[in-house]
Structure formats: C-alpha cells, structure tokens
CSV table of C-alpha atoms in Angstrom, one decimal:
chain,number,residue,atom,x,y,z
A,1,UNK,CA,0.0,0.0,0.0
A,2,UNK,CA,1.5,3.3,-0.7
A,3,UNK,CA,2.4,6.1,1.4
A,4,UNK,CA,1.6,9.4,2.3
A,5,UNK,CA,4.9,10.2,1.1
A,6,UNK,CA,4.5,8.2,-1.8
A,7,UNK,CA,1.3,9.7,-2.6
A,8,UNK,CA,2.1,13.3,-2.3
A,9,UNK,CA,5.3,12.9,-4.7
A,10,UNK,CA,3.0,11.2,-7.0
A,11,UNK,CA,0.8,14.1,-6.7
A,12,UNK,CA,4.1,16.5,-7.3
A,13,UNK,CA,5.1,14.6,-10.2
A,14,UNK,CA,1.7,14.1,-12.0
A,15,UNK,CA,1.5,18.3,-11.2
A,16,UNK,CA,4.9,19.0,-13.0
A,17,UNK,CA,4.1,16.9,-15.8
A,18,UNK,CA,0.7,18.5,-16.4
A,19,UNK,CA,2.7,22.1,-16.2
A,20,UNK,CA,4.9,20.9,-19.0
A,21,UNK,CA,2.5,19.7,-20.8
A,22,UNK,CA,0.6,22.7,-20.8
A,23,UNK,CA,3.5,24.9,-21.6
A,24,UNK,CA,4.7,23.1,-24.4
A,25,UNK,CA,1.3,22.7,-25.8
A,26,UNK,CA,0.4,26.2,-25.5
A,27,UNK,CA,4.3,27.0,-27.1
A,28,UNK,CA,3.7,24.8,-29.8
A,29,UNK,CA,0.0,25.2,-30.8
A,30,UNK,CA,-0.9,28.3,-29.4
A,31,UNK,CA,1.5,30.5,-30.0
A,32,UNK,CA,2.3,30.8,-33.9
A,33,UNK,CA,-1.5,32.1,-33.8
A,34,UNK,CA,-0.4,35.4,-31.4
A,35,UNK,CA,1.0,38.6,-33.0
A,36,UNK,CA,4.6,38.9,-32.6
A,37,UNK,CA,4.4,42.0,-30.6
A,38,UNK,CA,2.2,40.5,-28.0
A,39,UNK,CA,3.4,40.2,-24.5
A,40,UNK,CA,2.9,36.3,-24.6
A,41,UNK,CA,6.2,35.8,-26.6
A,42,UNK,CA,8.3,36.8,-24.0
A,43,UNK,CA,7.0,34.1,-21.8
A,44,UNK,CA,8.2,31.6,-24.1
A,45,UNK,CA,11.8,30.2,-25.7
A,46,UNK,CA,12.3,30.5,-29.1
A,47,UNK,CA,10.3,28.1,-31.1
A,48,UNK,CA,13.7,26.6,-32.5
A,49,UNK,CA,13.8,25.2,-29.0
A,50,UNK,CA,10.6,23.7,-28.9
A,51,UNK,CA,12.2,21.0,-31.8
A,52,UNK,CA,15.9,21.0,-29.7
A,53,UNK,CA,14.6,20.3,-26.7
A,54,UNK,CA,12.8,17.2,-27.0
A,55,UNK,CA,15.0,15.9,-30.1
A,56,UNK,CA,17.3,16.4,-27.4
A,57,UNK,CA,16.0,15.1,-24.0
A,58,UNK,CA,15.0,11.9,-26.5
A,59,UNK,CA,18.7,11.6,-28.2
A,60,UNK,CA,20.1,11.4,-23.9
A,61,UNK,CA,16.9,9.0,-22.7
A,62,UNK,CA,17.2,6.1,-25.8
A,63,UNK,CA,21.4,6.4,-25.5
A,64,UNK,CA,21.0,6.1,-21.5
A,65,UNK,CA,18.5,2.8,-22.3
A,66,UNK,CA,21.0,1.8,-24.7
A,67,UNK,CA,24.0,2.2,-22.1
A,68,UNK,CA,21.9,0.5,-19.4
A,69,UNK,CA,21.5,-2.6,-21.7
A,70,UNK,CA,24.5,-2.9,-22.9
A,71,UNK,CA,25.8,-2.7,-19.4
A,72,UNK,CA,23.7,-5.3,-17.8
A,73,UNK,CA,24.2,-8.0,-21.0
A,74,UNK,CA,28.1,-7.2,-20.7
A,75,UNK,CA,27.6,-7.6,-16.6
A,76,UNK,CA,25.4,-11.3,-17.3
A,77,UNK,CA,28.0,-12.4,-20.6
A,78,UNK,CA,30.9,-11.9,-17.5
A,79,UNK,CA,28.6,-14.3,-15.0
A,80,UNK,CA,28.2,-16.8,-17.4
A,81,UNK,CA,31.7,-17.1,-18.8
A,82,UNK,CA,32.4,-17.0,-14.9
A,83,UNK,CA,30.2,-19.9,-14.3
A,84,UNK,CA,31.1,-21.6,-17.4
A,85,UNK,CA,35.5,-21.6,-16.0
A,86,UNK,CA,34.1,-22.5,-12.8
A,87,UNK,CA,32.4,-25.4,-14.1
A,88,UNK,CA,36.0,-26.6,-16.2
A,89,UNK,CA,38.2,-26.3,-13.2
C-alpha cells in the first residue's frame, strides 16, 4: 500500500508533468496564432527550441537505455563465462 509520502510525490510529479505539458502545448500550438508584438512571446523560448529540446531530452533518454542494456548483458556475458571456468576447473 503506498504512502503518504509516496502519494504526495506522485501528486508532485503528476502536477509538473501537467505544467509541462501545458506549456509546451500552449508554445507549440498556441502561440504561432499570437502577434509577434504581443506580450505572450516573451514568456516563451524560441520556437527553434521547442524541436531541440525534445529531439534532445530523447537523443540522452534512448542512448542512457541503450547504455543500461548494454551494461547489464556485458555484466550477465561476464557471470556466465564465470560460471562456465568454474564449471571446467
């Protein structure tokens, strides 16, 4: 059963992720429709970012996946060829 703790970081978590949804959204979709004098542009990054930033954050997450599995079939190949010298001996 989960927490108080657990629940209220949850809560923090699901709150952050509706923020930056909403941000992006309204950066993205929103946006292009204002003038370009309007004092909603400030608020917001270039919209060069809005393709760097994801392209990005996505380029870091799949190589990170990529390291972990590499790591953890390098870490079992090393038990098993342990096991297997064990066995011989």
């Amino acid at each position: 059963m989960a927490t108080a703790q657990d629940k209220a970081v949850g809560g923090l978590f699901l709150f952050i992720a509706a923020a930056v949804w909403l941000y992006y959204t309204a950066w993205v979709f929103l946006l292009p429709f204002v003038d370009a004098d309007h004092f909603l542009h400030a608020l917001f990054l270039p919209r060069e970012y809005a393709i760097l930033i994801p392209t990005a954050l996505l380029v870091v997450g799949v190589s990170g996946i990529a390291g972990f599995i590499a790591l953890s079939v390098a870490k079992s190949n090393a038990k098993k060829k342990a096991k297997t010298q064990k066995k011989a001996n």
